[in-house]
Amino acid sequence: MPEAANVAESNRAALAEYALRLGDDSLILAQQLCAWCGHAPAIEVDLSLTNLALDLIGQARGFLSYGAQLRRLNEDADALAFGRDVLDFRNCLLVEQPDGDFAQTIARQFLFSSWQQLFLDVLAQSRDATLAGIAKKAIEEVSYHARFASEWIVRLGDGTAESHARMTAGLDWMWRFVDELFETDPIESALAEQGLGVDCAGLRPAWDTAIRKTLAEGTLPMPAVRRSVTGGRQGRHTEHLGRLLADMQFLQRAYPGANW
Amino acid sequence: MKTTDLNASGGPASQAPIDPTEDADKLATFDARVAADDFIEPKDWMPENYRKSLMRQISQHAHSEIVGMLPEGNWITRAPTLLRKAVLLAKVQDEGGHGLYLYAAAETLGTSREEMIDALHAGRAKYSTIFSYPTPTWADIGAIGWLVDGAAVVNQVPLQRCSYGPYARAMVRICKEESFHQRQGYEIMMTLARGSPEQKRMAQDALNRWWWPSIMMFGPPDDHSPNSAQSIRWRIKRETNDELRQKFIDITVPQAEAIGLTLPDPELKWNEARGAYDFGPIDWDEFYAAVRGEGPVAKERMQARIKAWKDGAWVREAANAHGKKLPSHASVPVDRLRTGDDWSLWEVFIRAKNGLSHKHVGSVHAADPRMAIEHARDIYTRRLEGVSLWVVPSAQITASDPAESAALFEPAEDKIYRHPTFYSIPDHIKNI
C-alpha cells in the first residue's frame, strides 16, 4: 500500500492531482486493451496485449490508491476508477482514442509507451518515495511495452502495402494528441522544480529521436504536423471517454454501494 | 480449461475401430506399451484411429479454450473492481494460453493449426457445448469459474496421465495454472450470495442457468458414448463420462449449500447406499442441440472467432512479409506444417533459473525471431517460469527416429561397467 504520511501539506493537493493523471493514463489504456481480449489477430498476440493490460491495471491501482490517500476523502482506487465522471478524469487524450484496427492500437501504444518509458525513468528518481517506487516497478513493464509496440510499427510499416497504409493512417489518427504529453501546467512545473515530478517538455527531444528512428525503420513517414488537441489533464475530453466509462462503470453505477 | 467429449454425435468419423490392415506386430507392441502406461510420443508408430481420435479430442479441447475466452471476455471491460478486472483478464488470458498449448500438442500429430482453425470456422470441428450459453450478468462470471472450471478440473486431472506425451504434458501445465480459476469463481459467487438481494438474485439465476449445462460437459451417458471404451483402452481417456459427472456433482452440492444457493434439481438427494448424490434426468435433447451448434449464442461465438481471424489476416500477412525481408530468414528452412497466413512454428526452451539447462516447454507461432522470443515470453513465462529463453524454428530440429531407437540406445544397456556401482570396493576404503 502506498504511504502518503510523509508528504508536505503544501504539496498534497498537487501530488494527488498528479497521481490521478498517471493512474488515469494507465487505467484508460488498460481498459482499451481489454477489449482486444479474445479478438486479436493471432492467439499469441491476444496474450501479449493482455499482458500489457495487466501491467497497466497494476500501475493504475498503485497510482490511484496513492491519489486516494492524498485526497483524504475516504475513497479507494476503485471509488476513483468507478465513481468519477468524464470531467474528473485526468488522463491524456491519446489513451482514450479508440482501438480502431490493430495498426491504430499499435500506434497509440507506441506513442504512449515511448513517452511513458522516458517519463518513468525520471519519475523513478522522484523525491516522493511512493511515486518513485511505483515508477521503478513500472519501468521494466513499460520498456517491454515500448519494445513490443515499436517492433509492430516496423512489421506493419515494412510489411505489405495494406499494412503500410493502415499503419500510416493509425499514426495519423493519433498524432493530434501527442503534444499534450509534453505540456507542463503550473502543477507539474511546481512538482518538477521540487524534484517530485517530471519536466515533460524536457522529454521531447529523446522521444522525437526514438519515434523517428522506429518510423524510419518501418519505412513510415513522420505524420504531418497539424493543430494539436489537448485538455485531458484538465478534464476536457473527447467523445470517446464517456462511452468507455459507461461500459467500465456500469455495475458500480447500477448497484451503488454494493460489495463485489 | 475444459473438455467435453462430443464423440457421441455418432458420425462415421467418430467411430474408432481397429483397422485390420494395420501391421499386427506394431499394433501389439503399441497396445502393450499403452497398457503398461508408457507414453506415446509424436514420431512413434500409432494406429491411424488413435491418431484421429487424439486429433479430434485435442483440437476440440483447444477450440474450447479459445471459444471459451468469449463468454467471460464479455465482462472484462465491465468487471466491478480493478482487482476483479485483473483477475478475470488473467484468467481469460490463461485460457488463450491453454488453447495454444493444446494446438501445439495437436500439431505434433501432423495437422497445422490453421487447418484446425479452418475446421472450427467451417463447422467441421466442435467446441465444448458450454460456451454456446450467454453471460448476461456479472454472476455468470462467478458461475463459470465455479462450475465450468470445476467440471473442467474433474475432467482434466485424469488427462495428465493420458497416453499421448504432448497432450499429457500440456495437461500438466494447464492443471497447474488453472488451480486458481475455480476458486476465484466460487469467491465471486460467495460474495454475491452474501450481498444485496439484487446480487443474491443474480447469483441464483446464474446458478440456475449454468448447472445443467455444466453437468452435460461430461458428455453423454456411458451407454450412449460409443468411443469411450476404446478411448479408455487407449488411455486417451481415463474415466467414463458418468463416473466423472457423479464425482463433480458430489463435490459441488456441499459447495452450493455452504453459500446458501439452491441447485436447480428437485430430485437431488444423498443416497446413503450408493454413497453419492442421486440427481434428476438430464435433458439430452438440449445437449445434442448444443452439439449440433444450436446453443443460444453459438452463432455469436463463431461470428466473433471468424471475425477476429479474418480481421487479423492482413496483420499476419504483413508480419510474414516483413519476416521474409530479414537477413535471418534466409537460413530458416520452410516450415512443413505451415499453411495459409499463420506464422511458422518455433520450439521454446526455458532456463528456469541460472545454473540449470534450458528445457523444452512447448511451441509458439511467430513470423520472425524477435516475435518468437516475445511470444514465448508472453505465453510461457507468465508465472516467473524462467530467466532465459531459446526459440528455435521447429523445422531446424533434427530428431532421432524411433524406428532406430533400438540401434541407438539399447547397446548402452549392457555396459554396466560405465556406472560406478558396478565396482565393489570395501566400505572402509574412503574417497573413491
mmCIF file with all atom_site columns, C-alpha atoms in Angstrom, chain B residues 90 92 128 160 194 228 321:
data_model
loop_
_atom_site.group_PDB
_atom_site.id
_atom_site.type_symbol
_atom_site.label_atom_id
_atom_site.label_alt_id
_atom_site.label_comp_id
_atom_site.label_asym_id
_atom_site.label_entity_id
_atom_site.label_seq_id
_atom_site.pdbx_PDB_ins_code
_atom_site.Cartn_x
_atom_site.Cartn_y
_atom_site.Cartn_z
_atom_site.occupancy
_atom_site.B_iso_or_equiv
_atom_site.pdbx_formal_charge
_atom_site.auth_seq_id
_atom_site.auth_comp_id
_atom_site.auth_asym_id
_atom_site.auth_atom_id
_atom_site.pdbx_PDB_model_num
ATOM 1 C CA . ALA B 1 90  ? -5.521  -13.082 -16.226 1.00 0.00 ? 90  ALA B CA 1
ATOM 2 C CA . VAL B 1 92  ? -9.157  -15.425 -19.775 1.00 0.00 ? 92  VAL B CA 1
ATOM 3 C CA . SER B 1 128 ? -17.448 -27.504 -25.765 1.00 0.00 ? 128 SER B CA 1
ATOM 4 C CA . GLN B 1 160 ? -2.426  -35.621 -17.109 1.00 0.00 ? 160 GLN B CA 1
ATOM 5 C CA . ARG B 1 194 ? -23.791 -12.643 0.802   1.00 0.00 ? 194 ARG B CA 1
ATOM 6 C CA . SER B 1 228 ? -15.491 -44.329 -24.594 1.00 0.00 ? 228 SER B CA 1
ATOM 7 C CA . ALA B 1 321 ? 6.121   -10.310 -45.475 1.00 0.00 ? 321 ALA B CA 1
#
